[in-house]
GROMACS .gro file of C-alpha atoms in nm:
model
  281
    1UNK     CA    1   0.608  -0.885  -2.785
    2UNK     CA    2   0.819  -0.615  -2.949
    3UNK     CA    3   1.094  -0.475  -2.729
    4UNK     CA    4   1.234  -0.126  -2.771
    5UNK     CA    5   1.543   0.028  -2.610
    6UNK     CA    6   1.479   0.239  -2.299
    7UNK     CA    7   1.731   0.520  -2.316
    8UNK     CA    8   1.835   0.854  -2.181
    9UNK     CA    9   1.991   1.098  -2.424
   10UNK     CA   10   2.299   1.275  -2.296
   11UNK     CA   11   2.384   1.584  -2.496
   12UNK     CA   12   2.738   1.723  -2.491
   13UNK     CA   13   2.718   2.097  -2.534
   14UNK     CA   14   3.081   2.179  -2.461
   15UNK     CA   15   3.201   2.084  -2.808
   16UNK     CA   16   3.017   2.198  -3.117
   17UNK     CA   17   3.135   1.899  -3.322
   18UNK     CA   18   3.049   1.635  -3.059
   19UNK     CA   19   2.847   1.331  -3.169
   20UNK     CA   20   2.561   1.239  -2.933
   21UNK     CA   21   2.464   0.875  -2.872
   22UNK     CA   22   2.180   0.721  -2.672
   23UNK     CA   23   2.262   0.593  -2.324
   24UNK     CA   24   2.068   0.267  -2.306
   25UNK     CA   25   1.921   0.188  -1.964
   26UNK     CA   26   1.699  -0.104  -2.054
   27UNK     CA   27   1.408  -0.222  -2.264
   28UNK     CA   28   1.050  -0.114  -2.309
   29UNK     CA   29   0.836  -0.427  -2.329
   30UNK     CA   30   0.460  -0.468  -2.352
   31UNK     CA   31   0.214  -0.731  -2.238
   32UNK     CA   32  -0.154  -0.769  -2.316
   33UNK     CA   33  -0.356  -0.838  -2.003
   34UNK     CA   34  -0.681  -1.030  -2.028
   35UNK     CA   35  -0.739  -0.966  -1.656
   36UNK     CA   36  -0.718  -0.589  -1.705
   37UNK     CA   37  -0.851  -0.579  -2.064
   38UNK     CA   38  -0.562  -0.359  -2.178
   39UNK     CA   39  -0.199  -0.351  -2.282
   40UNK     CA   40   0.056  -0.271  -2.012
   41UNK     CA   41   0.398  -0.116  -2.062
   42UNK     CA   42   0.691  -0.277  -1.881
   43UNK     CA   43   1.026  -0.106  -1.833
   44UNK     CA   44   1.290  -0.379  -1.806
   45UNK     CA   45   1.643  -0.345  -1.672
   46UNK     CA   46   1.879  -0.634  -1.747
   47UNK     CA   47   2.196  -0.637  -1.533
   48UNK     CA   48   2.546  -0.607  -1.675
   49UNK     CA   49   2.660  -0.939  -1.815
   50UNK     CA   50   2.309  -1.064  -1.893
   51UNK     CA   51   2.331  -1.296  -2.193
   52UNK     CA   52   2.083  -1.526  -2.362
   53UNK     CA   53   2.365  -1.770  -2.441
   54UNK     CA   54   2.473  -1.868  -2.087
   55UNK     CA   55   2.302  -2.052  -1.801
   56UNK     CA   56   2.307  -1.770  -1.543
   57UNK     CA   57   1.968  -1.677  -1.395
   58UNK     CA   58   1.871  -1.370  -1.195
   59UNK     CA   59   1.637  -1.254  -0.918
   60UNK     CA   60   1.348  -1.037  -1.037
   61UNK     CA   61   1.236  -0.714  -0.872
   62UNK     CA   62   0.880  -0.607  -0.960
   63UNK     CA   63   0.848  -0.232  -0.917
   64UNK     CA   64   0.508  -0.067  -0.880
   65UNK     CA   65   0.493   0.293  -1.003
   66UNK     CA   66   0.753   0.177  -1.254
   67UNK     CA   67   0.698   0.438  -1.525
   68UNK     CA   68   0.998   0.623  -1.666
   69UNK     CA   69   0.890   0.945  -1.491
   70UNK     CA   70   0.823   0.771  -1.159
   71UNK     CA   71   1.054   0.530  -0.972
   72UNK     CA   72   1.208   0.313  -1.244
   73UNK     CA   73   1.528   0.505  -1.315
   74UNK     CA   74   1.638   0.573  -0.957
   75UNK     CA   75   1.550   0.223  -0.830
   76UNK     CA   76   1.747   0.068  -1.115
   77UNK     CA   77   2.038   0.288  -1.009
   78UNK     CA   78   2.017   0.163  -0.652
   79UNK     CA   79   2.022  -0.202  -0.758
   80UNK     CA   80   2.301  -0.146  -1.010
   81UNK     CA   81   2.515   0.039  -0.754
   82UNK     CA   82   2.460  -0.214  -0.478
   83UNK     CA   83   2.540  -0.506  -0.710
   84UNK     CA   84   2.883  -0.372  -0.813
   85UNK     CA   85   3.143  -0.635  -0.726
   86UNK     CA   86   3.328  -0.401  -0.486
   87UNK     CA   87   3.002  -0.333  -0.297
   88UNK     CA   88   2.810  -0.662  -0.340
   89UNK     CA   89   2.512  -0.586  -0.118
   90UNK     CA   90   2.260  -0.746  -0.352
   91UNK     CA   91   2.275  -0.999  -0.637
   92UNK     CA   92   2.259  -0.865  -0.992
   93UNK     CA   93   1.886  -0.846  -1.061
   94UNK     CA   94   1.632  -0.796  -1.336
   95UNK     CA   95   1.408  -0.496  -1.262
   96UNK     CA   96   1.053  -0.498  -1.402
   97UNK     CA   97   0.895  -0.154  -1.381
   98UNK     CA   98   0.517  -0.174  -1.425
   99UNK     CA   99   0.409   0.152  -1.585
  100UNK     CA  100   0.087   0.299  -1.449
  101UNK     CA  101  -0.247   0.339  -1.623
  102UNK     CA  102  -0.475   0.414  -1.325
  103UNK     CA  103  -0.296   0.353  -0.996
  104UNK     CA  104  -0.601   0.428  -0.780
  105UNK     CA  105  -0.794   0.161  -0.969
  106UNK     CA  106  -0.513  -0.094  -0.962
  107UNK     CA  107  -0.372  -0.044  -0.612
  108UNK     CA  108  -0.688  -0.023  -0.398
  109UNK     CA  109  -0.946  -0.275  -0.283
  110UNK     CA  110  -1.315  -0.174  -0.245
  111UNK     CA  111  -1.382   0.080   0.029
  112UNK     CA  112  -1.681   0.127   0.254
  113UNK     CA  113  -1.611   0.500   0.291
  114UNK     CA  114  -1.875   0.684   0.086
  115UNK     CA  115  -1.671   1.004   0.041
  116UNK     CA  116  -1.380   0.807  -0.106
  117UNK     CA  117  -1.616   0.626  -0.344
  118UNK     CA  118  -1.734   0.965  -0.470
  119UNK     CA  119  -1.389   1.128  -0.485
  120UNK     CA  120  -1.220   0.829  -0.649
  121UNK     CA  121  -1.484   0.652  -0.862
  122UNK     CA  122  -1.243   0.414  -1.040
  123UNK     CA  123  -1.098   0.261  -0.722
  124UNK     CA  124  -1.138  -0.088  -0.583
  125UNK     CA  125  -1.000  -0.316  -0.855
  126UNK     CA  126  -0.681  -0.441  -0.687
  127UNK     CA  127  -0.802  -0.801  -0.714
  128UNK     CA  128  -0.778  -0.777  -1.093
  129UNK     CA  129  -0.431  -0.625  -1.073
  130UNK     CA  130  -0.311  -0.894  -0.833
  131UNK     CA  131  -0.448  -1.158  -1.072
  132UNK     CA  132  -0.260  -0.984  -1.354
  133UNK     CA  133   0.064  -1.008  -1.157
  134UNK     CA  134   0.012  -1.372  -1.058
  135UNK     CA  135  -0.142  -1.521  -1.371
  136UNK     CA  136   0.003  -1.309  -1.650
  137UNK     CA  137   0.301  -1.092  -1.557
  138UNK     CA  138   0.509  -1.335  -1.351
  139UNK     CA  139   0.467  -1.622  -1.604
  140UNK     CA  140   0.552  -1.383  -1.889
  141UNK     CA  141   0.871  -1.258  -1.723
  142UNK     CA  142   0.976  -1.613  -1.631
  143UNK     CA  143   0.927  -1.721  -1.992
  144UNK     CA  144   1.088  -1.422  -2.163
  145UNK     CA  145   1.384  -1.360  -1.931
  146UNK     CA  146   1.641  -1.565  -1.740
  147UNK     CA  147   1.493  -1.568  -1.392
  148UNK     CA  148   1.546  -1.770  -1.077
  149UNK     CA  149   1.301  -1.828  -0.792
  150UNK     CA  150   1.375  -1.501  -0.607
  151UNK     CA  151   1.096  -1.244  -0.653
  152UNK     CA  152   1.075  -0.902  -0.483
  153UNK     CA  153   0.796  -0.646  -0.495
  154UNK     CA  154   0.849  -0.277  -0.420
  155UNK     CA  155   0.560  -0.040  -0.355
  156UNK     CA  156   0.527   0.307  -0.202
  157UNK     CA  157   0.215   0.494  -0.086
  158UNK     CA  158  -0.082   0.334  -0.271
  159UNK     CA  159   0.176   0.097  -0.419
  160UNK     CA  160   0.272   0.011  -0.061
  161UNK     CA  161  -0.094  -0.058   0.013
  162UNK     CA  162  -0.104  -0.304  -0.278
  163UNK     CA  163   0.221  -0.471  -0.170
  164UNK     CA  164   0.079  -0.505   0.182
  165UNK     CA  165  -0.243  -0.652   0.043
  166UNK     CA  166  -0.046  -0.914  -0.153
  167UNK     CA  167   0.163  -0.989   0.156
  168UNK     CA  168  -0.147  -1.059   0.364
  169UNK     CA  169  -0.369  -1.223   0.103
  170UNK     CA  170  -0.126  -1.404  -0.128
  171UNK     CA  171   0.209  -1.402   0.055
  172UNK     CA  172   0.368  -1.678  -0.157
  173UNK     CA  173   0.368  -1.454  -0.468
  174UNK     CA  174   0.695  -1.293  -0.354
  175UNK     CA  175   0.973  -1.386  -0.114
  176UNK     CA  176   1.081  -1.027  -0.051
  177UNK     CA  177   0.850  -0.734   0.018
  178UNK     CA  178   0.969  -0.373   0.027
  179UNK     CA  179   0.672  -0.171   0.155
  180UNK     CA  180   0.730   0.203   0.184
  181UNK     CA  181   0.487   0.448   0.348
  182UNK     CA  182   0.187   0.224   0.275
  183UNK     CA  183  -0.152   0.395   0.249
  184UNK     CA  184  -0.306   0.170   0.512
  185UNK     CA  185  -0.557   0.444   0.592
  186UNK     CA  186  -0.760   0.321   0.294
  187UNK     CA  187  -1.102   0.196   0.408
  188UNK     CA  188  -1.013   0.310   0.761
  189UNK     CA  189  -0.732   0.057   0.794
  190UNK     CA  190  -0.946  -0.250   0.729
  191UNK     CA  191  -0.650  -0.437   0.576
  192UNK     CA  192  -0.486  -0.445   0.919
  193UNK     CA  193  -0.778  -0.648   1.055
  194UNK     CA  194  -0.765  -0.948   0.819
  195UNK     CA  195  -0.612  -1.282   0.908
  196UNK     CA  196  -0.331  -1.402   0.687
  197UNK     CA  197  -0.158  -1.730   0.606
  198UNK     CA  198   0.172  -1.556   0.667
  199UNK     CA  199   0.080  -1.522   1.035
  200UNK     CA  200   0.068  -1.900   1.073
  201UNK     CA  201   0.374  -2.073   1.214
  202UNK     CA  202   0.336  -2.335   0.942
  203UNK     CA  203   0.380  -2.087   0.655
  204UNK     CA  204   0.665  -2.262   0.469
  205UNK     CA  205   0.823  -2.002   0.240
  206UNK     CA  206   1.127  -1.811   0.358
  207UNK     CA  207   1.018  -1.448   0.328
  208UNK     CA  208   1.176  -1.112   0.406
  209UNK     CA  209   0.959  -0.808   0.476
  210UNK     CA  210   1.091  -0.453   0.503
  211UNK     CA  211   0.844  -0.178   0.601
  212UNK     CA  212   0.951   0.186   0.616
  213UNK     CA  213   0.780   0.511   0.704
  214UNK     CA  214   0.898   0.867   0.740
  215UNK     CA  215   0.773   1.150   0.961
  216UNK     CA  216   0.439   1.174   0.783
  217UNK     CA  217   0.165   1.238   1.038
  218UNK     CA  218  -0.208   1.233   0.970
  219UNK     CA  219  -0.345   1.047   0.671
  220UNK     CA  220  -0.567   1.206   0.405
  221UNK     CA  221  -0.876   0.996   0.483
  222UNK     CA  222  -1.192   1.099   0.670
  223UNK     CA  223  -1.084   0.915   0.984
  224UNK     CA  224  -0.788   1.033   1.199
  225UNK     CA  225  -0.506   0.786   1.143
  226UNK     CA  226  -0.127   0.832   1.157
  227UNK     CA  227   0.093   0.691   0.881
  228UNK     CA  228   0.379   0.591   1.113
  229UNK     CA  229   0.144   0.413   1.351
  230UNK     CA  230  -0.029   0.212   1.078
  231UNK     CA  231   0.303   0.107   0.921
  232UNK     CA  232   0.429  -0.008   1.260
  233UNK     CA  233   0.103  -0.195   1.325
  234UNK     CA  234   0.152  -0.386   1.000
  235UNK     CA  235   0.506  -0.483   1.101
  236UNK     CA  236   0.396  -0.593   1.448
  237UNK     CA  237   0.102  -0.789   1.307
  238UNK     CA  238   0.339  -1.002   1.100
  239UNK     CA  239   0.612  -1.028   1.363
  240UNK     CA  240   0.367  -1.177   1.611
  241UNK     CA  241   0.342  -1.495   1.402
  242UNK     CA  242   0.661  -1.641   1.549
  243UNK     CA  243   0.733  -1.801   1.212
  244UNK     CA  244   1.105  -1.876   1.182
  245UNK     CA  245   1.083  -1.853   0.802
  246UNK     CA  246   0.980  -1.488   0.830
  247UNK     CA  247   1.210  -1.190   0.880
  248UNK     CA  248   1.034  -0.858   0.941
  249UNK     CA  249   1.203  -0.518   0.966
  250UNK     CA  250   1.044  -0.183   1.050
  251UNK     CA  251   1.246   0.124   0.959
  252UNK     CA  252   1.138   0.465   1.088
  253UNK     CA  253   1.309   0.744   0.895
  254UNK     CA  254   1.219   1.071   1.072
  255UNK     CA  255   1.432   1.286   0.839
  256UNK     CA  256   1.215   1.182   0.541
  257UNK     CA  257   0.855   1.256   0.452
  258UNK     CA  258   0.605   1.100   0.209
  259UNK     CA  259   0.768   1.274  -0.087
  260UNK     CA  260   1.132   1.196  -0.005
  261UNK     CA  261   1.134   0.854   0.162
  262UNK     CA  262   1.140   0.617  -0.135
  263UNK     CA  263   1.507   0.637  -0.236
  264UNK     CA  264   1.650   0.607   0.116
  265UNK     CA  265   1.408   0.331   0.211
  266UNK     CA  266   1.492   0.114  -0.090
  267UNK     CA  267   1.864   0.165  -0.025
  268UNK     CA  268   1.815   0.052   0.336
  269UNK     CA  269   1.595  -0.240   0.230
  270UNK     CA  270   1.855  -0.374  -0.012
  271UNK     CA  271   2.112  -0.387   0.266
  272UNK     CA  272   1.869  -0.520   0.528
  273UNK     CA  273   1.708  -0.798   0.324
  274UNK     CA  274   2.035  -0.932   0.186
  275UNK     CA  275   2.249  -0.983   0.497
  276UNK     CA  276   2.476  -1.249   0.342
  277UNK     CA  277   2.584  -1.000   0.078
  278UNK     CA  278   2.602  -0.705   0.316
  279UNK     CA  279   2.810  -0.903   0.568
  280UNK     CA  280   3.097  -0.922   0.318
  281UNK     CA  281   3.156  -0.547   0.349
   0.00000   0.00000   0.00000
């Protein structure tokens, strides 16, 4: 796959004779998906010091809504900042931003709500997107880049719904989940009713789950649900397992709403899910 530089151009207007140069943030990669029958753009951040010639490997963070004009740039900034040696809250990490094509199609499972079927006719294909992540994207990243076994997924809103679906249906795909303001109202909260392997005391993989919600109130669906309540129900559902391999954190951020919560939540999640790093400070 051809890789192109992902850059921001900084123009210096103070001096008429100044030379401008690109500020390189990462790479734009591309993968063809058989599962989705389309090409998908990947925005890739490689941490400082990354080199093909050494033996160092890195955790990978898979970011939903990872387009350049969505969450990629500011989430990369959070991981870069928190991995500085004088802060050291998180290991240096590779960030894989998955650019969107049709997020309602990719992030939702089939609904029984007729109005939602009419309003959002492309929805309900999350199984294909999850297969893409498991069978195509993760193997591709592991082959192309210097990765270790640590894998995190970050999703907000409908992306949070998808991350929650993976957590409950295929929990071994990631060992850290950052789920922000998940749209659990979809299909009148049916995801909250399913049984999951992660609820079993025998689930063997050490897994950290961070769930955050702001002061968000009623959901947009036809049935009266409250975002904060559903997010808390998800956290409690997983906590009740009693599995010692599972760490679950619920973070209520009343000063944030659905539009503003993402940045603060990811910052908090980095510190919360990496206590050995955070304890050094």
